[in-house]
Structures are given as C-alpha cells and as structure tokens.
Amino acid sequence: MVGSKVMKLREVSERTGVPEATLRWWRHVDRGPKSFTIGRRVAYLESDVDAWLAGQYSTGVRGGDAA
C-alpha cells in the first residue's frame, strides 16, 4: 500500500476502458477493483487496479496455445 498511487474514478476508467458508471455500479454490488473512500471521494490504489486487471487476464484469456 505504501508507495502505491491513489487513483480517481476517472483515472481507473481511462486505464481499464470500463465506463465510470459501470465502475460505480460494480462498487455498489461489491465487484471490480478494490476501492475505498477519502472523505466523500471514491479512490483506488494503483496496485489494487493492477492486481484486478491481472486477475481478469488470468481468468479470461483465450487462445494463444503454443501447441
């Protein structure tokens, strides 16, 4: 956590390609990358977003079989 950049909703949306509204909904239903609040603002740690993206890749990747 220490040293990880704090990201705003807009930054996460730009980085992941997921619309802000979808990120809001996922937060409401406890899905998507880990998030937290600072006062009244929703924030994400860059390391948590990266971990979530890596998880999406590992469970969703198809093709590329070397055989």
C-alpha atoms as a printed R data frame, in Angstrom:
   type eleno elety resid chain resno       x       y       z
1  ATOM     1    CA   MET     A     1   0.000   0.000   0.000
2  ATOM     2    CA   VAL     A     2   2.758   2.406   0.858
3  ATOM     3    CA   GLY     A     3   4.070   3.962  -2.325
4  ATOM     4    CA   SER     A     4   1.067   2.966  -4.410
5  ATOM     5    CA   LYS     A     5  -0.537   5.840  -6.289
6  ATOM     6    CA   VAL     A     6  -4.079   6.814  -5.317
7  ATOM     7    CA   MET     A     7  -6.281   6.920  -8.413
8  ATOM     8    CA   LYS     A     8  -9.568   8.706  -9.029
9  ATOM     9    CA   LEU     A     9 -12.553   7.029 -10.644
10 ATOM    10    CA   ARG     A    10 -11.851   8.813 -13.939
11 ATOM    11    CA   GLU     A    11  -8.255   7.533 -13.977
12 ATOM    12    CA   VAL     A    12  -9.366   3.950 -13.365
13 ATOM    13    CA   SER     A    13 -11.934   4.280 -16.132
14 ATOM    14    CA   GLU     A    14  -9.312   5.571 -18.569
15 ATOM    15    CA   ARG     A    15  -6.816   2.875 -17.613
16 ATOM    16    CA   THR     A    16  -9.238  -0.056 -17.803
17 ATOM    17    CA   GLY     A    17 -11.581   1.124 -20.542
18 ATOM    18    CA   VAL     A    18 -14.530   0.485 -18.206
19 ATOM    19    CA   PRO     A    19 -17.047   3.357 -18.129
20 ATOM    20    CA   GLU     A    20 -17.257   5.337 -14.870
21 ATOM    21    CA   ALA     A    21 -20.926   4.375 -14.481
22 ATOM    22    CA   THR     A    22 -20.007   0.696 -14.639
23 ATOM    23    CA   LEU     A    23 -17.266   1.166 -12.039
24 ATOM    24    CA   ARG     A    24 -19.817   2.893  -9.795
25 ATOM    25    CA   TRP     A    25 -22.269   0.022 -10.233
26 ATOM    26    CA   TRP     A    26 -19.581  -2.582  -9.570
27 ATOM    27    CA   ARG     A    27 -18.649  -0.748  -6.374
28 ATOM    28    CA   HIS     A    28 -22.323  -0.796  -5.350
29 ATOM    29    CA   VAL     A    29 -22.567  -4.577  -5.901
30 ATOM    30    CA   ASP     A    30 -19.065  -5.278  -4.500
31 ATOM    31    CA   ARG     A    31 -17.373  -6.162  -7.797
32 ATOM    32    CA   GLY     A    32 -14.422  -4.766  -9.725
33 ATOM    33    CA   PRO     A    33 -11.156  -3.487  -8.292
34 ATOM    34    CA   LYS     A    34 -10.855  -2.747  -4.573
35 ATOM    35    CA   SER     A    35 -11.862   0.806  -3.692
36 ATOM    36    CA   PHE     A    36 -12.184   2.989  -0.634
37 ATOM    37    CA   THR     A    37 -13.259   6.489   0.276
38 ATOM    38    CA   ILE     A    38 -11.265   9.533   1.249
39 ATOM    39    CA   GLY     A    39 -13.869  11.776   2.787
40 ATOM    40    CA   ARG     A    40 -16.680  11.601   0.249
41 ATOM    41    CA   ARG     A    41 -14.496  10.682  -2.731
42 ATOM    42    CA   VAL     A    42 -14.036   7.166  -4.078
43 ATOM    43    CA   ALA     A    43 -10.410   6.205  -4.576
44 ATOM    44    CA   TYR     A    44  -8.449   3.213  -5.814
45 ATOM    45    CA   LEU     A    45  -4.865   2.151  -5.223
46 ATOM    46    CA   GLU     A    46  -2.957   1.645  -8.443
47 ATOM    47    CA   SER     A    47  -1.603  -1.663  -7.105
48 ATOM    48    CA   ASP     A    48  -5.168  -2.914  -6.492
49 ATOM    49    CA   VAL     A    49  -6.253  -1.921 -10.003
50 ATOM    50    CA   ASP     A    50  -3.190  -3.686 -11.462
51 ATOM    51    CA   ALA     A    51  -3.926  -6.816  -9.401
52 ATOM    52    CA   TRP     A    52  -7.558  -6.801 -10.539
53 ATOM    53    CA   LEU     A    53  -6.508  -6.433 -14.187
54 ATOM    54    CA   ALA     A    54  -4.043  -9.316 -13.814
55 ATOM    55    CA   GLY     A    55  -6.825 -11.449 -12.336
56 ATOM    56    CA   GLN     A    56  -9.135 -10.580 -15.216
57 ATOM    57    CA   TYR     A    57  -6.405 -11.560 -17.650
58 ATOM    58    CA   SER     A    58  -5.625 -14.875 -15.956
59 ATOM    59    CA   THR     A    59  -9.268 -15.963 -15.789
60 ATOM    60    CA   GLY     A    60 -10.393 -14.567 -19.127
61 ATOM    61    CA   VAL     A    61  -7.534 -15.207 -21.549
62 ATOM    62    CA   ARG     A    62  -8.359 -17.437 -24.514
63 ATOM    63    CA   GLY     A    63  -6.277 -18.778 -27.370
64 ATOM    64    CA   GLY     A    64  -2.568 -18.438 -27.900
65 ATOM    65    CA   ASP     A    65  -1.932 -22.146 -27.403
66 ATOM    66    CA   ALA     A    66   1.666 -22.925 -28.283
67 ATOM    67    CA   ALA     A    67   0.849 -26.496 -29.377
